[in-house]
Structures are given as structure tokens and as C-alpha cells.
Amino acid sequence: MANPAHESNTVLKPEVAKPKLPPMFKVMLLNDDYTPMEFVVETIERFFSKSREQATQIMLKVHIEGVGVCGVYPQDIAETKMSQVMNHAREAQHPLQCIIEIA
């Protein structure tokens, strides 16, 4: 026979699964002594959809501090942008370096 002291009418609430946002990555340009500043500005405008003023500010940060963040994206987009910048620089025969790191 069932013991009424051990019976429970507890109803568990269904848990709503919340999708986890993908990790974000910073796409950064590194300073070098050879790539022209104008090329860097045009590259930032082209691949990161920045205005001339925004691109110039990022370029100056790269020039002065050695590194500048061009944008923050999910990993696949960040990797694509890094590849696009590196290919563009290579085609123009500039040593510009682009890296990504987790934000």
C-alpha cells in the first residue's frame, strides 16, 4: 500500500531553452613601417564599412598604439574579414597584418 506521507503533487515547470550567443571575436590590424596610411584607411572602409573619419581614427590608433580594432564579429565572419584583408594587402604587395582574438 502507498504511504501518503511520501506522495507529492509537485509539478515541475518546463524549462525554456535559451539559445547561447556565439562567441565574438575582435578583428585587429597591426602596425608596420611599410604599409601606406591611405591604403589602411581604404582597407578599413572597404572591408569594415566604416566612414572615412572612422577609418582614419582606427588607422591612427594602429599607427600610434601598434594595434587597432576594426570590428567585433562572430568567429566565421571575423575569420572571413581577416582573410579578405590579408589577401587584399598581399595583392597590393603590402605587409599589413590582420589578426583576430576572442572579445
PDB file of C-alpha atoms in Angstrom:
ATOM      1  CA  MET A   1       0.000   0.000   0.000  1.00  0.00           C
ATOM      2  CA  ALA A   2       1.262   3.524  -0.826  1.00  0.00           C
ATOM      3  CA  ASN A   3       2.318   5.737   2.032  1.00  0.00           C
ATOM      4  CA  PRO A   4       0.518   9.127   1.762  1.00  0.00           C
ATOM      5  CA  ALA A   5       3.433  10.851   3.525  1.00  0.00           C
ATOM      6  CA  HIS A   6       5.729  10.098   0.529  1.00  0.00           C
ATOM      7  CA  GLU A   7       3.318  11.158  -2.194  1.00  0.00           C
ATOM      8  CA  SER A   8       3.866  14.560  -3.740  1.00  0.00           C
ATOM      9  CA  ASN A   9       1.816  16.632  -6.112  1.00  0.00           C
ATOM     10  CA  THR A  10       4.812  18.714  -7.214  1.00  0.00           C
ATOM     11  CA  VAL A  11       4.684  19.675 -10.848  1.00  0.00           C
ATOM     12  CA  LEU A  12       7.964  20.554 -12.498  1.00  0.00           C
ATOM     13  CA  LYS A  13       7.973  23.681 -14.588  1.00  0.00           C
ATOM     14  CA  PRO A  14       9.218  23.119 -18.114  1.00  0.00           C
ATOM     15  CA  GLU A  15      12.477  24.967 -18.654  1.00  0.00           C
ATOM     16  CA  VAL A  16      12.710  27.222 -21.635  1.00  0.00           C
ATOM     17  CA  ALA A  17      15.923  26.654 -23.546  1.00  0.00           C
ATOM     18  CA  LYS A  18      17.692  29.923 -24.186  1.00  0.00           C
ATOM     19  CA  PRO A  19      19.984  29.817 -27.204  1.00  0.00           C
ATOM     20  CA  LYS A  20      23.537  30.713 -26.334  1.00  0.00           C
ATOM     21  CA  LEU A  21      25.047  33.578 -28.310  1.00  0.00           C
ATOM     22  CA  PRO A  22      28.142  32.660 -30.317  1.00  0.00           C
ATOM     23  CA  PRO A  23      31.490  33.876 -29.013  1.00  0.00           C
ATOM     24  CA  MET A  24      32.561  37.182 -30.529  1.00  0.00           C
ATOM     25  CA  PHE A  25      35.973  37.961 -31.984  1.00  0.00           C
ATOM     26  CA  LYS A  26      37.825  41.249 -32.445  1.00  0.00           C
ATOM     27  CA  VAL A  27      39.340  41.823 -35.890  1.00  0.00           C
ATOM     28  CA  MET A  28      42.508  43.895 -35.479  1.00  0.00           C
ATOM     29  CA  LEU A  29      45.121  45.453 -37.718  1.00  0.00           C
ATOM     30  CA  LEU A  30      48.777  45.538 -36.675  1.00  0.00           C
ATOM     31  CA  ASN A  31      51.155  48.399 -37.335  1.00  0.00           C
ATOM     32  CA  ASP A  32      54.099  48.084 -39.704  1.00  0.00           C
ATOM     33  CA  ASP A  33      56.563  50.606 -41.092  1.00  0.00           C
ATOM     34  CA  TYR A  34      55.775  49.982 -44.760  1.00  0.00           C
ATOM     35  CA  THR A  35      52.019  49.956 -45.481  1.00  0.00           C
ATOM     36  CA  PRO A  36      50.830  53.445 -46.523  1.00  0.00           C
ATOM     37  CA  MET A  37      48.308  55.055 -44.169  1.00  0.00           C
ATOM     38  CA  GLU A  38      45.945  55.778 -47.068  1.00  0.00           C
ATOM     39  CA  PHE A  39      45.905  52.083 -48.010  1.00  0.00           C
ATOM     40  CA  VAL A  40      44.999  51.177 -44.418  1.00  0.00           C
ATOM     41  CA  VAL A  41      42.159  53.740 -44.363  1.00  0.00           C
ATOM     42  CA  GLU A  42      40.768  52.478 -47.686  1.00  0.00           C
ATOM     43  CA  THR A  43      41.013  48.868 -46.481  1.00  0.00           C
ATOM     44  CA  ILE A  44      39.077  49.649 -43.297  1.00  0.00           C
ATOM     45  CA  GLU A  45      36.402  51.499 -45.289  1.00  0.00           C
ATOM     46  CA  ARG A  46      36.096  48.667 -47.807  1.00  0.00           C
ATOM     47  CA  PHE A  47      36.031  45.610 -45.544  1.00  0.00           C
ATOM     48  CA  PHE A  48      34.534  47.015 -42.346  1.00  0.00           C
ATOM     49  CA  SER A  49      32.021  49.521 -43.799  1.00  0.00           C
ATOM     50  CA  LYS A  50      33.456  52.421 -41.808  1.00  0.00           C
ATOM     51  CA  SER A  51      33.196  56.069 -42.788  1.00  0.00           C
ATOM     52  CA  ARG A  52      36.354  57.903 -43.858  1.00  0.00           C
ATOM     53  CA  GLU A  53      36.508  59.559 -40.422  1.00  0.00           C
ATOM     54  CA  GLN A  54      36.047  56.277 -38.519  1.00  0.00           C
ATOM     55  CA  ALA A  55      38.620  54.522 -40.705  1.00  0.00           C
ATOM     56  CA  THR A  56      41.104  57.342 -40.170  1.00  0.00           C
ATOM     57  CA  GLN A  57      40.649  57.119 -36.386  1.00  0.00           C
ATOM     58  CA  ILE A  58      41.267  53.348 -36.443  1.00  0.00           C
ATOM     59  CA  MET A  59      44.329  53.817 -38.696  1.00  0.00           C
ATOM     60  CA  LEU A  60      45.760  56.407 -36.287  1.00  0.00           C
ATOM     61  CA  LYS A  61      45.207  54.039 -33.367  1.00  0.00           C
ATOM     62  CA  VAL A  62      47.079  51.314 -35.296  1.00  0.00           C
ATOM     63  CA  HIS A  63      49.861  53.770 -36.128  1.00  0.00           C
ATOM     64  CA  ILE A  64      50.260  55.155 -32.599  1.00  0.00           C
ATOM     65  CA  GLU A  65      49.420  52.159 -30.383  1.00  0.00           C
ATOM     66  CA  GLY A  66      50.512  49.360 -32.707  1.00  0.00           C
ATOM     67  CA  VAL A  67      47.086  47.721 -32.968  1.00  0.00           C
ATOM     68  CA  GLY A  68      43.537  48.847 -33.716  1.00  0.00           C
ATOM     69  CA  VAL A  69      40.173  47.078 -33.551  1.00  0.00           C
ATOM     70  CA  CYS A  70      38.208  47.297 -36.796  1.00  0.00           C
ATOM     71  CA  GLY A  71      35.140  45.405 -35.591  1.00  0.00           C
ATOM     72  CA  VAL A  72      33.737  42.608 -33.426  1.00  0.00           C
ATOM     73  CA  TYR A  73      32.010  39.673 -35.122  1.00  0.00           C
ATOM     74  CA  PRO A  74      31.088  36.008 -34.685  1.00  0.00           C
ATOM     75  CA  GLN A  75      34.065  33.740 -35.418  1.00  0.00           C
ATOM     76  CA  ASP A  76      33.211  32.787 -39.007  1.00  0.00           C
ATOM     77  CA  ILE A  77      32.656  36.393 -40.063  1.00  0.00           C
ATOM     78  CA  ALA A  78      35.814  37.540 -38.240  1.00  0.00           C
ATOM     79  CA  GLU A  79      37.876  34.865 -39.992  1.00  0.00           C
ATOM     80  CA  THR A  80      36.430  35.831 -43.376  1.00  0.00           C
ATOM     81  CA  LYS A  81      37.204  39.514 -42.836  1.00  0.00           C
ATOM     82  CA  MET A  82      40.738  38.687 -41.718  1.00  0.00           C
ATOM     83  CA  SER A  83      41.286  36.606 -44.879  1.00  0.00           C
ATOM     84  CA  GLN A  84      39.852  39.339 -47.100  1.00  0.00           C
ATOM     85  CA  VAL A  85      42.163  41.971 -45.586  1.00  0.00           C
ATOM     86  CA  MET A  86      45.225  39.716 -45.809  1.00  0.00           C
ATOM     87  CA  ASN A  87      44.509  38.820 -49.448  1.00  0.00           C
ATOM     88  CA  HIS A  88      43.911  42.466 -50.338  1.00  0.00           C
ATOM     89  CA  ALA A  89      47.198  43.521 -48.700  1.00  0.00           C
ATOM     90  CA  ARG A  90      49.106  40.686 -50.371  1.00  0.00           C
ATOM     91  CA  GLU A  91      47.695  41.593 -53.805  1.00  0.00           C
ATOM     92  CA  ALA A  92      48.820  45.200 -53.258  1.00  0.00           C
ATOM     93  CA  GLN A  93      52.220  43.917 -52.040  1.00  0.00           C
ATOM     94  CA  HIS A  94      51.864  45.453 -48.590  1.00  0.00           C
ATOM     95  CA  PRO A  95      52.890  43.656 -45.375  1.00  0.00           C
ATOM     96  CA  LEU A  96      49.729  44.720 -43.489  1.00  0.00           C
ATOM     97  CA  GLN A  97      48.788  42.104 -40.874  1.00  0.00           C
ATOM     98  CA  CYS A  98      45.283  41.357 -39.635  1.00  0.00           C
ATOM     99  CA  ILE A  99      44.534  39.104 -36.652  1.00  0.00           C
ATOM    100  CA  ILE A 100      41.524  38.020 -34.624  1.00  0.00           C
ATOM    101  CA  GLU A 101      41.178  37.302 -30.929  1.00  0.00           C
ATOM    102  CA  ILE A 102      38.257  36.468 -28.689  1.00  0.00           C
ATOM    103  CA  ALA A 103      36.474  39.565 -27.438  1.00  0.00           C
TER     104      ALA A 103
END
